[in-house]
Short mmCIF file of C-alpha atoms in Angstrom, two decimals:
data_model
loop_
_atom_site.label_atom_id
_atom_site.label_comp_id
_atom_site.label_asym_id
_atom_site.label_seq_id
_atom_site.Cartn_x
_atom_site.Cartn_y
_atom_site.Cartn_z
CA UNK A 1 0.00 0.00 0.00
CA UNK A 2 1.39 3.42 -1.00
CA UNK A 3 1.99 6.09 1.64
CA UNK A 4 0.26 8.54 -0.72
CA UNK A 5 -3.46 8.75 -1.47
CA UNK A 6 -2.59 10.62 -4.69
CA UNK A 7 0.68 11.08 -6.54
CA UNK A 8 1.11 13.19 -9.67
CA UNK A 9 4.57 12.82 -11.17
CA UNK A 10 6.17 15.16 -13.76
CA UNK A 11 2.82 16.26 -15.25
CA UNK A 12 2.96 18.25 -18.51
CA UNK A 13 -0.08 19.66 -20.30
CA UNK A 14 -0.04 22.00 -23.30
CA UNK A 15 -2.95 23.85 -24.87
CA UNK A 16 -1.52 24.83 -28.24
CA UNK A 17 1.49 27.08 -27.54
CA UNK A 18 0.51 27.57 -23.88
CA UNK A 19 2.04 25.23 -21.29
CA UNK A 20 -0.55 25.02 -18.50
CA UNK A 21 1.28 22.34 -16.46
CA UNK A 22 5.07 22.35 -16.60
CA UNK A 23 6.51 19.15 -15.02
CA UNK A 24 4.27 19.46 -11.96
CA UNK A 25 4.62 17.12 -8.96
CA UNK A 26 1.99 16.73 -6.26
CA UNK A 27 1.57 14.19 -3.44
CA UNK A 28 -1.42 13.98 -1.09
CA UNK A 29 -1.40 12.02 2.18
CA UNK A 30 -4.39 9.99 3.39
CA UNK A 31 -6.47 11.97 5.90
CA UNK A 32 -4.95 15.39 5.20
CA UNK A 33 -6.38 18.68 3.97
CA UNK A 34 -4.00 19.83 1.26
CA UNK A 35 -4.27 23.33 -0.25
CA UNK A 36 -3.31 23.85 -3.89
CA UNK A 37 -2.55 27.55 -4.16
CA UNK A 38 -1.45 30.04 -6.77
CA UNK A 39 -2.54 33.14 -8.65
CA UNK A 40 -5.33 33.04 -11.22
CA UNK A 41 -3.95 31.22 -14.25
CA UNK A 42 -1.25 29.38 -12.27
CA UNK A 43 -2.58 26.00 -13.44
CA UNK A 44 -4.45 24.81 -10.34
CA UNK A 45 -7.74 23.86 -12.00
CA UNK A 46 -5.94 22.34 -14.99
CA UNK A 47 -3.93 20.08 -12.68
CA UNK A 48 -7.05 18.93 -10.81
CA UNK A 49 -8.89 18.32 -14.09
CA UNK A 50 -5.98 16.05 -15.06
CA UNK A 51 -6.23 14.25 -11.71
CA UNK A 52 -9.96 13.76 -12.20
CA UNK A 53 -9.48 12.48 -15.73
CA UNK A 54 -11.16 15.38 -17.55
CA UNK A 55 -7.85 16.19 -19.28
CA UNK A 56 -5.21 13.74 -20.49
CA UNK A 57 -1.63 14.79 -19.60
CA UNK A 58 0.86 15.05 -22.46
CA UNK A 59 3.51 13.66 -20.14
CA UNK A 60 3.73 12.26 -16.60
CA UNK A 61 1.91 9.78 -14.39
CA UNK A 62 -1.08 9.81 -12.04
CA UNK A 63 -1.14 7.26 -9.19
CA UNK A 64 -4.12 6.74 -6.87
CA UNK A 65 -3.30 4.69 -3.75
CA UNK A 66 -0.15 3.53 -5.53
CA UNK A 67 -2.02 2.33 -8.62
CA UNK A 68 -1.06 3.99 -11.94
CA UNK A 69 -4.03 5.44 -13.84
CA UNK A 70 -3.45 4.94 -17.55
CA UNK A 71 -5.56 5.59 -19.50
CA UNK A 72 -7.37 7.90 -17.10
CA UNK A 73 -11.00 9.08 -17.17
CA UNK A 74 -13.60 10.53 -14.74
CA UNK A 75 -15.24 7.10 -14.59
CA UNK A 76 -11.93 5.51 -13.54
CA UNK A 77 -11.35 8.33 -11.06
CA UNK A 78 -14.72 7.69 -9.40
CA UNK A 79 -14.13 3.93 -9.39
CA UNK A 80 -10.81 4.54 -7.62
CA UNK A 81 -12.27 6.79 -4.93
CA UNK A 82 -11.85 10.30 -6.37
CA UNK A 83 -14.63 12.90 -6.27
CA UNK A 84 -14.58 16.47 -7.56
CA UNK A 85 -16.78 19.38 -6.50
CA UNK A 86 -16.54 21.99 -9.25
CA UNK A 87 -16.60 25.74 -8.68
CA UNK A 88 -19.92 25.94 -10.54
CA UNK A 89 -22.33 23.39 -9.13
CA UNK A 90 -23.53 20.50 -11.32
CA UNK A 91 -27.03 20.13 -9.88
CA UNK A 92 -30.51 19.95 -11.43
CA UNK A 93 -32.65 22.51 -9.54
CA UNK A 94 -36.15 20.97 -10.00
CA UNK A 95 -35.01 17.58 -8.61
CA UNK A 96 -34.77 16.74 -4.91
CA UNK A 97 -31.47 16.34 -3.06
CA UNK A 98 -31.84 12.54 -3.16
CA UNK A 99 -32.63 12.51 -6.90
CA UNK A 100 -29.57 14.66 -7.63
CA UNK A 101 -27.23 12.61 -5.45
CA UNK A 102 -28.17 9.15 -6.74
CA UNK A 103 -28.55 10.18 -10.41
CA UNK A 104 -26.80 7.51 -12.48
CA UNK A 105 -26.44 5.18 -9.46
CA UNK A 106 -30.08 4.84 -8.41
CA UNK A 107 -30.90 2.06 -5.91
CA UNK A 108 -33.66 -0.15 -7.30
CA UNK A 109 -36.53 -2.18 -5.99
CA UNK A 110 -37.39 -4.50 -8.87
CA UNK A 111 -37.68 -2.28 -11.94
CA UNK A 112 -38.41 0.90 -9.96
CA UNK A 113 -36.05 3.40 -8.36
CA UNK A 114 -36.13 2.96 -4.58
CA UNK A 115 -36.12 6.59 -3.41
CA UNK A 116 -37.05 5.62 0.15
CA UNK A 117 -33.85 3.59 0.41
CA UNK A 118 -31.87 6.44 -1.19
CA UNK A 119 -33.25 8.94 1.36
CA UNK A 120 -32.42 6.63 4.27
CA UNK A 121 -28.85 6.11 3.03
CA UNK A 122 -28.37 9.85 2.48
CA UNK A 123 -29.68 10.72 5.95
CA UNK A 124 -27.10 8.35 7.45
CA UNK A 125 -24.30 9.76 5.28
CA UNK A 126 -25.35 13.36 5.92
CA UNK A 127 -25.46 12.80 9.70
CA UNK A 128 -22.11 11.02 9.75
CA UNK A 129 -20.26 13.95 8.18
CA UNK A 130 -22.34 16.79 9.65
CA UNK A 131 -23.78 17.86 6.29
CA UNK A 132 -27.32 18.27 7.69
CA UNK A 133 -29.27 18.12 4.42
CA UNK A 134 -32.87 16.95 4.03
CA UNK A 135 -32.81 14.52 1.06
CA UNK A 136 -36.47 15.27 0.23
CA UNK A 137 -35.94 19.00 -0.36
CA UNK A 138 -35.79 20.36 -3.91
CA UNK A 139 -32.39 21.79 -4.82
CA UNK A 140 -33.99 24.99 -6.16
CA UNK A 141 -35.19 25.76 -2.60
CA UNK A 142 -31.72 25.44 -1.01
CA UNK A 143 -29.25 28.18 -0.09
CA UNK A 144 -25.86 28.33 -1.83
CA UNK A 145 -24.02 26.70 1.08
CA UNK A 146 -26.56 23.87 1.13
CA UNK A 147 -26.03 23.31 -2.60
CA UNK A 148 -22.35 22.80 -1.89
CA UNK A 149 -23.18 20.22 0.77
CA UNK A 150 -25.28 18.35 -1.79
CA UNK A 151 -22.27 18.28 -4.14
CA UNK A 152 -20.10 16.84 -1.34
CA UNK A 153 -22.83 14.31 -0.56
CA UNK A 154 -22.82 13.28 -4.23
CA UNK A 155 -19.13 12.35 -4.21
CA UNK A 156 -19.33 10.66 -0.80
CA UNK A 157 -22.30 8.56 -1.98
CA UNK A 158 -20.09 7.28 -4.80
CA UNK A 159 -17.47 6.14 -2.30
CA UNK A 160 -14.90 8.94 -2.65
CA UNK A 161 -12.02 8.95 -0.20
CA UNK A 162 -10.19 11.77 -2.03
CA UNK A 163 -12.23 14.96 -2.52
CA UNK A 164 -11.13 17.75 -4.87
CA UNK A 165 -12.78 21.11 -4.10
CA UNK A 166 -12.33 23.91 -6.66
CA UNK A 167 -12.53 27.39 -5.03
CA UNK A 168 -15.18 26.10 -2.61
CA UNK A 169 -15.51 29.27 -0.52
CA UNK A 170 -15.99 31.68 -3.44
CA UNK A 171 -19.79 31.55 -3.11
CA UNK A 172 -20.08 31.27 0.68
CA UNK A 173 -20.78 33.82 3.41
CA UNK A 174 -18.32 33.96 6.37
CA UNK A 175 -20.74 31.94 8.53
CA UNK A 176 -21.08 29.33 5.79
CA UNK A 177 -17.27 29.18 5.45
CA UNK A 178 -16.92 28.37 9.17
CA UNK A 179 -19.54 25.61 8.91
CA UNK A 180 -17.90 24.31 5.72
CA UNK A 181 -14.48 24.09 7.41
CA UNK A 182 -16.00 22.03 10.22
CA UNK A 183 -17.27 19.58 7.58
CA UNK A 184 -13.78 19.38 6.00
CA UNK A 185 -12.18 18.64 9.38
CA UNK A 186 -14.72 15.89 10.00
CA UNK A 187 -13.99 14.39 6.56
CA UNK A 188 -10.24 14.43 7.25
CA UNK A 189 -10.88 12.92 10.69
CA UNK A 190 -12.63 10.00 8.97
CA UNK A 191 -9.51 9.38 6.86
CA UNK A 192 -10.64 11.24 3.73
CA UNK A 193 -8.05 13.26 1.81
CA UNK A 194 -9.21 16.74 0.81
CA UNK A 195 -7.57 18.86 -1.90
CA UNK A 196 -8.78 22.46 -1.77
CA UNK A 197 -7.96 24.84 -4.64
CA UNK A 198 -7.77 28.42 -3.37
CA UNK A 199 -5.79 31.64 -3.37
CA UNK A 200 -7.18 33.01 -0.08
CA UNK A 201 -4.19 33.10 2.24
CA UNK A 202 -6.10 33.41 5.52
CA UNK A 203 -8.24 30.36 4.65
CA UNK A 204 -5.14 28.36 3.70
CA UNK A 205 -3.71 28.97 7.18
CA UNK A 206 -7.02 28.14 8.87
CA UNK A 207 -7.86 24.83 7.22
CA UNK A 208 -4.93 23.10 5.51
CA UNK A 209 -2.29 20.72 6.89
CA UNK A 210 0.09 21.15 3.95
CA UNK A 211 0.09 23.28 0.82
CA UNK A 212 1.58 23.11 -2.66
CA UNK A 213 2.23 26.36 -4.56
CA UNK A 214 1.95 26.61 -8.34
CA UNK A 215 3.32 29.53 -10.33
CA UNK A 216 3.03 29.82 -14.11
CA UNK A 217 2.13 26.14 -14.36
CA UNK A 218 5.13 24.88 -12.37
CA UNK A 219 5.49 23.58 -8.80
CA UNK A 220 7.20 26.07 -6.47
CA UNK A 221 7.27 23.71 -3.50
CA UNK A 222 5.20 21.91 -0.88
CA UNK A 223 5.16 23.31 2.67
CA UNK A 224 3.83 22.51 6.13
CA UNK A 225 1.12 25.12 6.65
CA UNK A 226 1.62 25.58 10.40
CA UNK A 227 5.30 26.52 10.06
CA UNK A 228 5.07 28.59 6.85
CA UNK A 229 4.39 32.34 7.26
CA UNK A 230 1.70 33.92 5.06
CA UNK A 231 4.37 36.25 3.62
CA UNK A 232 6.39 33.25 2.40
CA UNK A 233 3.31 31.69 0.77
CA UNK A 234 2.49 34.96 -1.01
CA UNK A 235 6.08 35.33 -2.23
CA UNK A 236 6.08 31.76 -3.58
CA UNK A 237 2.80 32.48 -5.41
CA UNK A 238 3.98 35.61 -7.23
CA UNK A 239 7.77 35.23 -7.25
CA UNK A 240 8.59 38.42 -5.32
CA UNK A 241 8.01 39.92 -1.84
CA UNK A 242 4.42 41.03 -1.38
CA UNK A 243 3.03 43.82 0.81
CA UNK A 244 -0.01 42.29 2.51
CA UNK A 245 -1.04 45.58 4.14
CA UNK A 246 -2.32 48.09 1.61
CA UNK A 247 -1.36 51.70 2.30
CA UNK A 248 -4.33 53.91 1.44
CA UNK A 249 -3.58 57.61 1.18
CA UNK A 250 -6.37 59.95 2.29
CA UNK A 251 -8.42 61.21 -0.64
CA UNK A 252 -11.00 63.98 -0.56
CA UNK A 253 -14.02 62.81 -2.53
CA UNK A 254 -15.44 65.17 -5.13
CA UNK A 255 -18.94 65.60 -6.51
CA UNK A 256 -21.29 62.71 -7.29
CA UNK A 257 -20.31 61.15 -10.63
CA UNK A 258 -22.68 58.19 -10.84
CA UNK A 259 -26.10 57.98 -9.20
CA UNK A 260 -28.26 54.83 -9.17
CA UNK A 261 -31.85 55.34 -8.02
CA UNK A 262 -34.28 52.52 -7.06
CA UNK A 263 -32.91 50.20 -9.76
CA UNK A 264 -34.71 46.92 -10.49
CA UNK A 265 -33.64 44.18 -12.90
CA UNK A 266 -36.01 41.28 -13.48
CA UNK A 267 -36.86 38.56 -15.98
CA UNK A 268 -40.36 37.27 -16.87
CA UNK A 269 -41.53 34.42 -14.63
CA UNK A 270 -38.69 34.87 -12.12
CA UNK A 271 -38.21 36.92 -8.94
CA UNK A 272 -36.28 40.18 -9.48
CA UNK A 273 -32.51 39.64 -9.56
CA UNK A 274 -32.03 43.19 -8.27
CA UNK A 275 -34.56 45.36 -6.49
CA UNK A 276 -34.66 48.85 -4.94
CA UNK A 277 -30.91 49.35 -5.48
CA UNK A 278 -29.72 52.91 -4.82
CA UNK A 279 -26.25 54.39 -4.29
CA UNK A 280 -24.05 57.30 -5.34
CA UNK A 281 -20.36 57.27 -6.30
CA UNK A 282 -18.25 60.41 -5.92
CA UNK A 283 -15.23 61.41 -7.95
CA UNK A 284 -11.93 60.11 -6.56
CA UNK A 285 -13.37 57.25 -4.50
CA UNK A 286 -13.31 53.46 -4.80
CA UNK A 287 -16.82 52.12 -4.25
CA UNK A 288 -17.21 48.49 -3.15
CA UNK A 289 -20.23 46.24 -3.76
CA UNK A 290 -20.23 43.11 -1.57
CA UNK A 291 -22.29 39.93 -1.63
CA UNK A 292 -22.02 36.22 -2.26
CA UNK A 293 -22.33 34.99 -5.83
CA UNK A 294 -25.87 35.24 -7.19
CA UNK A 295 -26.90 38.22 -5.06
CA UNK A 296 -27.43 40.53 -8.05
CA UNK A 297 -23.93 41.94 -8.63
CA UNK A 298 -23.75 40.66 -12.22
CA UNK A 299 -27.19 42.05 -13.06
CA UNK A 300 -26.24 45.43 -11.57
CA UNK A 301 -23.09 45.68 -13.68
CA UNK A 302 -24.96 44.59 -16.81
CA UNK A 303 -27.65 47.22 -16.16
CA UNK A 304 -24.96 49.91 -15.65
CA UNK A 305 -23.35 48.90 -18.98
CA UNK A 306 -26.62 48.70 -20.91
CA UNK A 307 -26.38 44.93 -21.36
CA UNK A 308 -29.68 44.51 -19.49
CA UNK A 309 -32.63 46.91 -19.52
CA UNK A 310 -33.81 47.78 -16.01
CA UNK A 311 -37.49 47.24 -15.21
CA UNK A 312 -37.50 50.29 -12.93
CA UNK A 313 -35.24 53.06 -11.67
CA UNK A 314 -32.67 55.49 -13.08
CA UNK A 315 -28.94 55.60 -13.82
CA UNK A 316 -27.48 59.10 -13.88
CA UNK A 317 -23.91 59.83 -15.05
CA UNK A 318 -22.51 63.32 -14.38
CA UNK A 319 -26.05 64.73 -14.17
CA UNK A 320 -27.25 63.07 -17.40
CA UNK A 321 -29.91 60.32 -17.34
CA UNK A 322 -28.38 57.39 -19.23
CA UNK A 323 -30.88 54.69 -18.16
CA UNK A 324 -31.86 53.96 -21.75
CA UNK A 325 -28.53 54.69 -23.47
CA UNK A 326 -26.90 51.95 -25.54
CA UNK A 327 -23.69 50.27 -24.43
CA UNK A 328 -21.85 52.14 -27.19
CA UNK A 329 -23.09 55.49 -25.84
CA UNK A 330 -22.03 54.57 -22.30
CA UNK A 331 -18.53 53.65 -23.46
CA UNK A 332 -18.32 56.99 -25.29
CA UNK A 333 -19.44 58.74 -22.09
CA UNK A 334 -16.44 57.28 -20.23
CA UNK A 335 -17.75 54.14 -18.54
CA UNK A 336 -15.58 51.02 -18.98
CA UNK A 337 -16.15 47.42 -17.95
CA UNK A 338 -13.82 44.57 -17.01
CA UNK A 339 -16.00 41.40 -17.00
CA UNK A 340 -15.90 38.96 -14.07
CA UNK A 341 -15.15 36.06 -16.46
CA UNK A 342 -11.62 36.68 -17.67
#
């Protein structure tokens, strides 16, 4: 039996002229929480997609519990105890938790699907790992954090003892993050190996046992989290010393430049994505908009850029009502937009 739950040896992956994984090495112990860290574009998700069998490496080997995986595929990964929770959930909203979890592996009673048995099994599994999910609830009625628990339940139901979590806290509130970390510790305590992809330094220190840093597709080293300062992790990620405290000079704000009044964005047959949104931005200031994913930020930006027509409210730029201006007009007026999807 290998001392490693997962071993990735000398992994190379090219996408045309771009080398996404450059002779990467990664080893995960049984029962540990291992953080895979790096800047955006460092190759973290690519490496995990190779581990899960979604991509085929151009060079290198993947071993699971000492067994070489070649050829590799998601089906083989699942059969060998790997489960992956993607950053964007793969759930069917109108179905119940139980129907989502057992999809493709439904327990049967004769020719019929035995949902009662599925619910009983999921209640046991949910209680064992502190997931606290009602298997009879519809997914569309669940909060974001509960959706994530359903995804974890899915991989556990399929017998995973190595869980890959891609940016799992990106959509969670601080309270949900604390609850989520308790679940991860319970999983590790049961002997499960957890690989968490992240670039949030404070969360790395809170939850991981060891961490591996990737930079520009290459491995920069594997470190014990407890004995590695945050400054050293940040430097390994970007290749130079990093100032973690931002120095903000005092700025005197000017007149109001952009005013949003009672803005509402909605779609037929659905609740409003944005409602009664009002704020004002002054010249010379940085204005922050906070909220977990799906709280209306995207719809707000699209309404400001003219990509969505608001159902109600006004957008005023430098005293001029631009609520019904085209995107081209807004760009000409001096508004620019960097999309969330790079």
